[in-house]
PDB file of C-alpha atoms and ligand atoms in Angstrom:
ATOM      1  CA  MET P   1      16.902   0.124 -98.597  1.00 55.00           C
ATOM      2  CA  SER P   2      15.419  -1.820 -95.748  1.00 68.00           C
ATOM      3  CA  LYS P   3      14.135  -5.406 -96.780  1.00 93.00           C
ATOM      4  CA  ARG P   4      10.761  -6.401 -94.941  1.00 96.00           C
ATOM      5  CA  ASN P   5      10.367  -9.451 -93.138  1.00 98.00           C
ATOM      6  CA  ILE P   6       7.795 -12.082 -94.035  1.00 98.00           C
ATOM      7  CA  ILE P   7       5.917 -13.449 -90.946  1.00 98.00           C
ATOM      8  CA  LEU P   8       4.142 -16.695 -90.924  1.00 98.00           C
ATOM      9  CA  ILE P   9       1.331 -17.227 -88.692  1.00 98.00           C
ATOM     10  CA  GLY P  10      -1.105 -19.597 -88.426  1.00 98.00           C
ATOM     11  CA  PHE P  11      -2.733 -22.393 -85.997  1.00 98.00           C
ATOM     12  CA  MET P  12      -0.607 -25.586 -85.369  1.00 98.00           C
ATOM     13  CA  GLY P  13      -0.761 -27.754 -88.238  1.00 97.00           C
ATOM     14  CA  THR P  14      -1.253 -25.229 -91.075  1.00 98.00           C
ATOM     15  CA  GLY P  15       2.459 -25.700 -92.756  1.00 97.00           C
ATOM     16  CA  LYS P  16       4.002 -22.319 -91.335  1.00 98.00           C
ATOM     17  CA  THR P  17       7.495 -24.318 -91.257  1.00 96.00           C
ATOM     18  CA  VAL P  18       7.369 -26.253 -94.402  1.00 97.00           C
ATOM     19  CA  THR P  19       6.299 -23.152 -96.375  1.00 98.00           C
ATOM     20  CA  GLY P  20       8.874 -20.903 -94.896  1.00 98.00           C
ATOM     21  CA  ARG P  21      11.464 -23.391 -95.981  1.00 98.00           C
ATOM     22  CA  ILE P  22      10.435 -23.215 -99.370  1.00 98.00           C
ATOM     23  CA  LEU P  23       9.755 -19.368 -99.291  1.00 98.00           C
ATOM     24  CA  ALA P  24      13.037 -18.592 -97.991  1.00 98.00           C
ATOM     25  CA  GLU P  25      14.912 -20.405-100.306  1.00 97.00           C
ATOM     26  CA  ARG P  26      12.884 -18.850-103.194  1.00 96.00           C
ATOM     27  CA  ALA P  27      13.211 -15.526-102.016  1.00 96.00           C
ATOM     28  CA  GLY P  28      16.792 -15.670-100.937  1.00 96.00           C
ATOM     29  CA  MET P  29      15.980 -14.724 -97.391  1.00 97.00           C
ATOM     30  CA  GLU P  30      16.895 -16.373 -94.089  1.00 98.00           C
ATOM     31  CA  LEU P  31      14.277 -18.424 -92.301  1.00 98.00           C
ATOM     32  CA  VAL P  32      13.997 -18.077 -88.759  1.00 98.00           C
ATOM     33  CA  ASP P  33      11.685 -20.728 -86.592  1.00 98.00           C
ATOM     34  CA  MET P  34      10.653 -18.904 -83.571  1.00 98.00           C
ATOM     35  CA  ASP P  35       9.868 -22.205 -81.633  1.00 98.00           C
ATOM     36  CA  SER P  36      13.326 -23.945 -82.725  1.00 98.00           C
ATOM     37  CA  ILE P  37      15.201 -20.413 -81.553  1.00 98.00           C
ATOM     38  CA  ILE P  38      13.069 -20.922 -78.140  1.00 98.00           C
ATOM     39  CA  GLU P  39      14.024 -24.542 -77.683  1.00 98.00           C
ATOM     40  CA  GLU P  40      17.704 -23.881 -78.688  1.00 98.00           C
ATOM     41  CA  ARG P  41      18.001 -20.878 -76.173  1.00 98.00           C
ATOM     42  CA  ALA P  42      16.529 -22.726 -73.135  1.00 97.00           C
ATOM     43  CA  GLY P  43      18.379 -25.809 -74.112  1.00 98.00           C
ATOM     44  CA  ARG P  44      14.958 -27.954 -73.796  1.00 97.00           C
ATOM     45  CA  PRO P  45      11.920 -28.614 -75.735  1.00 97.00           C
ATOM     46  CA  ILE P  46       8.713 -26.518 -75.498  1.00 97.00           C
ATOM     47  CA  SER P  47       6.766 -29.217 -74.118  1.00 97.00           C
ATOM     48  CA  ASP P  48       9.564 -29.090 -71.183  1.00 97.00           C
ATOM     49  CA  ILE P  49       8.951 -25.318 -70.615  1.00 98.00           C
ATOM     50  CA  PHE P  50       5.360 -25.788 -70.414  1.00 98.00           C
ATOM     51  CA  ALA P  51       5.546 -28.662 -68.059  1.00 97.00           C
ATOM     52  CA  THR P  52       8.379 -27.071 -65.721  1.00 97.00           C
ATOM     53  CA  ASP P  53       7.773 -23.277 -66.041  1.00 97.00           C
ATOM     54  CA  GLY P  54       4.290 -23.085 -67.250  1.00 97.00           C
ATOM     55  CA  GLU P  55       2.702 -21.382 -70.580  1.00 98.00           C
ATOM     56  CA  ALA P  56       3.067 -17.984 -69.132  1.00 98.00           C
ATOM     57  CA  THR P  57       6.803 -18.239 -68.955  1.00 98.00           C
ATOM     58  CA  PHE P  58       6.774 -19.563 -72.742  1.00 98.00           C
ATOM     59  CA  ARG P  59       4.471 -16.737 -73.718  1.00 98.00           C
ATOM     60  CA  THR P  60       6.975 -14.309 -72.385  1.00 98.00           C
ATOM     61  CA  MET P  61       9.978 -15.862 -73.995  1.00 98.00           C
ATOM     62  CA  GLU P  62       7.953 -15.668 -77.417  1.00 98.00           C
ATOM     63  CA  ARG P  63       7.143 -12.142 -76.836  1.00 98.00           C
ATOM     64  CA  ASP P  64      10.458 -11.122 -76.275  1.00 98.00           C
ATOM     65  CA  LEU P  65      11.882 -13.079 -79.322  1.00 98.00           C
ATOM     66  CA  ALA P  66       9.335 -11.181 -81.395  1.00 98.00           C
ATOM     67  CA  ARG P  67      10.440  -7.887 -80.278  1.00 98.00           C
ATOM     68  CA  GLU P  68      14.136  -9.057 -81.224  1.00 98.00           C
ATOM     69  CA  LEU P  69      13.198 -10.485 -84.717  1.00 98.00           C
ATOM     70  CA  SER P  70      11.196  -7.474 -85.646  1.00 97.00           C
ATOM     71  CA  GLN P  71      14.119  -5.342 -85.279  1.00 97.00           C
ATOM     72  CA  ARG P  72      15.888  -7.437 -87.759  1.00 97.00           C
ATOM     73  CA  GLU P  73      15.142  -7.067 -91.525  1.00 97.00           C
ATOM     74  CA  GLY P  74      14.915  -9.732 -94.861  1.00 97.00           C
ATOM     75  CA  LEU P  75      13.684 -12.638 -92.600  1.00 98.00           C
ATOM     76  CA  VAL P  76      10.977 -15.379 -93.117  1.00 98.00           C
ATOM     77  CA  ILE P  77       9.949 -15.672 -89.687  1.00 98.00           C
ATOM     78  CA  SER P  78       7.952 -18.947 -88.885  1.00 98.00           C
ATOM     79  CA  THR P  79       6.183 -17.917 -85.630  1.00 98.00           C
ATOM     80  CA  GLY P  80       4.589 -20.461 -83.060  1.00 98.00           C
ATOM     81  CA  GLY P  81       0.509 -20.966 -83.480  1.00 98.00           C
ATOM     82  CA  GLY P  82      -0.047 -18.849 -80.211  1.00 98.00           C
ATOM     83  CA  ILE P  83       1.865 -15.814 -81.498  1.00 98.00           C
ATOM     84  CA  VAL P  84      -1.671 -14.030 -82.107  1.00 98.00           C
ATOM     85  CA  LEU P  85      -2.471 -14.227 -78.423  1.00 98.00           C
ATOM     86  CA  ASN P  86      -0.569 -11.327 -77.529  1.00 98.00           C
ATOM     87  CA  PRO P  87      -1.474  -8.161 -79.803  1.00 98.00           C
ATOM     88  CA  GLU P  88       2.143  -6.573 -79.034  1.00 98.00           C
ATOM     89  CA  ASN P  89       3.734  -9.456 -81.288  1.00 98.00           C
ATOM     90  CA  LEU P  90       1.609  -8.565 -84.220  1.00 98.00           C
ATOM     91  CA  ASN P  91       1.955  -4.750 -83.644  1.00 98.00           C
ATOM     92  CA  ASN P  92       5.829  -5.261 -83.321  1.00 98.00           C
ATOM     93  CA  PHE P  93       6.265  -7.563 -86.594  1.00 98.00           C
ATOM     94  CA  LYS P  94       3.779  -5.317 -88.564  1.00 97.00           C
ATOM     95  CA  LYS P  95       6.190  -2.305 -88.332  1.00 95.00           C
ATOM     96  CA  ASN P  96       8.787  -4.143 -90.679  1.00 95.00           C
ATOM     97  CA  GLY P  97       6.883  -7.116 -92.035  1.00 97.00           C
ATOM     98  CA  LEU P  98       4.262  -8.469 -94.115  1.00 98.00           C
ATOM     99  CA  LEU P  99       1.933 -10.834 -91.921  1.00 98.00           C
ATOM    100  CA  VAL P 100       0.416 -13.932 -93.806  1.00 98.00           C
ATOM    101  CA  CYS P 101      -1.777 -16.406 -91.903  1.00 98.00           C
ATOM    102  CA  LEU P 102      -1.791 -19.878 -93.095  1.00 98.00           C
ATOM    103  CA  THR P 103      -5.202 -21.629 -92.637  1.00 98.00           C
ATOM    104  CA  ALA P 104      -6.417 -25.314 -92.660  1.00 98.00           C
ATOM    105  CA  SER P 105      -9.561 -27.071 -91.397  1.00 97.00           C
ATOM    106  CA  PRO P 106      -9.573 -28.790 -88.172  1.00 97.00           C
ATOM    107  CA  ALA P 107      -9.969 -32.251 -90.092  1.00 97.00           C
ATOM    108  CA  VAL P 108      -6.764 -31.639 -92.047  1.00 97.00           C
ATOM    109  CA  ILE P 109      -4.888 -30.191 -89.033  1.00 98.00           C
ATOM    110  CA  PHE P 110      -6.055 -33.421 -86.996  1.00 97.00           C
ATOM    111  CA  GLN P 111      -4.753 -35.243 -89.757  1.00 96.00           C
ATOM    112  CA  ARG P 112      -1.449 -33.705 -89.793  1.00 96.00           C
ATOM    113  CA  LEU P 113      -0.942 -33.859 -86.166  1.00 97.00           C
ATOM    114  CA  GLU P 114      -2.568 -37.188 -85.185  1.00 95.00           C
ATOM    115  CA  ASN P 115       0.909 -38.804 -84.359  1.00 94.00           C
ATOM    116  CA  ASP P 116       2.530 -35.603 -83.015  1.00 94.00           C
ATOM    117  CA  THR P 117       3.725 -35.723 -79.593  1.00 93.00           C
ATOM    118  CA  THR P 118       5.772 -32.257 -79.360  1.00 94.00           C
ATOM    119  CA  ARG P 119       2.548 -29.818 -78.898  1.00 96.00           C
ATOM    120  CA  PRO P 120       1.701 -29.509 -75.156  1.00 95.00           C
ATOM    121  CA  LEU P 121      -1.733 -27.877 -76.015  1.00 96.00           C
ATOM    122  CA  LEU P 122      -2.518 -30.952 -77.733  1.00 96.00           C
ATOM    123  CA  SER P 123      -1.966 -33.618 -75.125  1.00 92.00           C
ATOM    124  CA  GLY P 124      -5.369 -34.744 -74.310  1.00 92.00           C
ATOM    125  CA  ASP P 125      -8.284 -35.618 -77.101  1.00 95.00           C
ATOM    126  CA  LYS P 126      -6.568 -34.067 -79.860  1.00 96.00           C
ATOM    127  CA  LYS P 127      -9.620 -33.669 -82.143  1.00 96.00           C
ATOM    128  CA  ASP P 128     -11.724 -31.743 -79.132  1.00 97.00           C
ATOM    129  CA  GLN P 129      -8.596 -29.629 -78.129  1.00 97.00           C
ATOM    130  CA  ILE P 130      -8.034 -28.629 -82.134  1.00 98.00           C
ATOM    131  CA  GLU P 131     -11.431 -27.699 -82.253  1.00 97.00           C
ATOM    132  CA  ALA P 132     -11.670 -25.706 -79.331  1.00 97.00           C
ATOM    133  CA  LEU P 133      -8.563 -23.905 -79.533  1.00 98.00           C
ATOM    134  CA  LEU P 134      -9.158 -23.100 -83.161  1.00 97.00           C
ATOM    135  CA  GLN P 135     -12.620 -22.026 -82.480  1.00 97.00           C
ATOM    136  CA  SER P 136     -11.330 -19.761 -79.587  1.00 98.00           C
ATOM    137  CA  ARG P 137      -8.574 -18.009 -81.784  1.00 98.00           C
ATOM    138  CA  LYS P 138     -10.522 -17.877 -84.830  1.00 97.00           C
ATOM    139  CA  PRO P 139     -11.185 -14.077 -84.908  1.00 98.00           C
ATOM    140  CA  LEU P 140      -7.385 -13.064 -84.203  1.00 98.00           C
ATOM    141  CA  TYR P 141      -6.276 -15.307 -86.879  1.00 98.00           C
ATOM    142  CA  ASP P 142      -9.324 -13.971 -89.162  1.00 98.00           C
ATOM    143  CA  ALA P 143      -8.193 -10.219 -88.469  1.00 98.00           C
ATOM    144  CA  ILE P 144      -4.987 -11.075 -90.506  1.00 98.00           C
ATOM    145  CA  THR P 145      -5.318  -9.175 -93.988  1.00 96.00           C
ATOM    146  CA  HIS P 146      -3.511 -12.117 -96.190  1.00 97.00           C
ATOM    147  CA  GLN P 147      -4.798 -15.573 -95.782  1.00 98.00           C
ATOM    148  CA  ILE P 148      -3.531 -18.368 -97.608  1.00 97.00           C
ATOM    149  CA  ASP P 149      -5.213 -21.868 -97.581  1.00 96.00           C
ATOM    150  CA  SER P 150      -3.256 -24.669 -96.804  1.00 96.00           C
ATOM    151  CA  ASP P 151      -6.249 -27.441 -97.729  1.00 95.00           C
ATOM    152  CA  GLN P 152      -6.233 -26.222-101.282  1.00 93.00           C
ATOM    153  CA  LEU P 153      -2.519 -25.445-101.928  1.00 96.00           C
ATOM    154  CA  ASP P 154       0.701 -27.111-101.652  1.00 96.00           C
ATOM    155  CA  PRO P 155       3.623 -25.789 -99.829  1.00 97.00           C
ATOM    156  CA  ARG P 156       5.119 -24.819-103.245  1.00 97.00           C
ATOM    157  CA  GLU P 157       1.965 -23.003-104.402  1.00 98.00           C
ATOM    158  CA  ARG P 158       1.810 -21.608-100.883  1.00 98.00           C
ATOM    159  CA  ALA P 159       5.313 -20.157-101.136  1.00 98.00           C
ATOM    160  CA  ASP P 160       4.474 -18.952-104.755  1.00 97.00           C
ATOM    161  CA  ALA P 161       1.383 -16.930-103.519  1.00 97.00           C
ATOM    162  CA  ILE P 162       3.231 -15.682-100.525  1.00 98.00           C
ATOM    163  CA  LEU P 163       6.215 -14.402-102.727  1.00 97.00           C
ATOM    164  CA  LYS P 164       3.646 -12.897-104.947  1.00 97.00           C
ATOM    165  CA  LEU P 165       1.917 -10.749-102.227  1.00 96.00           C
ATOM    166  CA  TYR P 166       5.255  -9.924-100.815  1.00 96.00           C
ATOM    167  CA  THR P 167       6.853  -8.622-104.445  1.00 94.00           C
ATOM    168  CA  LEU P 168       3.468  -6.904-104.900  1.00 91.00           C
ATOM    169  CA  GLU P 169       3.528  -5.125-101.134  1.00 87.00           C
ATOM    170  CA  THR P 170       7.099  -4.168-101.429  1.00 80.00           C
ATOM    171  CA  SER P 171       6.781  -2.449-104.549  1.00 76.00           C
ATOM    172  CA  ASN P 172       4.120  -0.307-103.613  1.00 63.00           C
TER     173      ASN P 172
HETATM  174  C1  S3P Y 201       1.567 -23.397 -80.028  1.00 62.00           C
HETATM  175  C2  S3P Y 201       1.803 -23.891 -81.144  1.00 62.00           C
HETATM  176  C3  S3P Y 201       3.423 -24.272 -81.180  1.00 62.00           C
HETATM  177  C4  S3P Y 201       4.454 -23.888 -79.843  1.00 62.00           C
HETATM  178  C5  S3P Y 201       3.681 -23.951 -78.601  1.00 62.00           C
HETATM  179  C6  S3P Y 201       2.340 -23.412 -78.606  1.00 62.00           C
HETATM  180  C7  S3P Y 201       0.132 -22.822 -79.805  1.00 62.00           C
HETATM  181  O1  S3P Y 201       3.827 -24.030 -82.571  1.00 62.00           O
HETATM  182  O2  S3P Y 201       4.555 -22.533 -80.112  1.00 62.00           O
HETATM  183  O3  S3P Y 201       3.434 -25.429 -78.533  1.00 62.00           O
HETATM  184  O4  S3P Y 201      -0.222 -22.122 -78.775  1.00 62.00           O
HETATM  185  O5  S3P Y 201      -0.390 -23.100 -80.784  1.00 62.00           O
HETATM  186  P1  S3P Y 201       3.351 -24.571 -83.863  1.00 62.00           P
HETATM  187  O6  S3P Y 201       2.506 -23.728 -84.209  1.00 62.00           O
HETATM  188  O7  S3P Y 201       4.698 -24.346 -84.656  1.00 62.00           O
HETATM  189  O8  S3P Y 201       3.190 -25.874 -83.569  1.00 62.00           O
END
């Protein structure tokens, strides 16, 4: 029997990577971090890809990787915050995966990313950029059925909640 993937979606700073690590360990599944794979394959950081080739090139790499990973099974996939921008990505992941969206308030996201220098989309006034981007993407994140509030739950609690969901969904 095929083992469905778990796909972690959410804005930057909602805890996808840290939650994914714990979840993969608990579920005995392999963790794949899309941004890390893109960086490895490109041989340079995402900020460089954005600066040199532009965001559209990055989105194509992201789309191609989503196509590739959705052909595999038994993975915990930590996506980049912009994965929701292309509906094709979510449609591909849905075929063999449980989509879970992590959420956080703008204030908590700001707190978590205040000193971060790796996100090209937050290179100006971070507070404003977080609020504007979050606002414009809100309908895309809200459309995902399963939502986990990372303001309220710590990474272990989030992983437990997702694992419960996954067990429930796959036993039906
Ligand atoms: C992005 C989020 C980043 C990374 C890139 C673009 C976005 O991933 O993919 O900087 O558009 O929200 P994280 O969500 O892991 O920070």
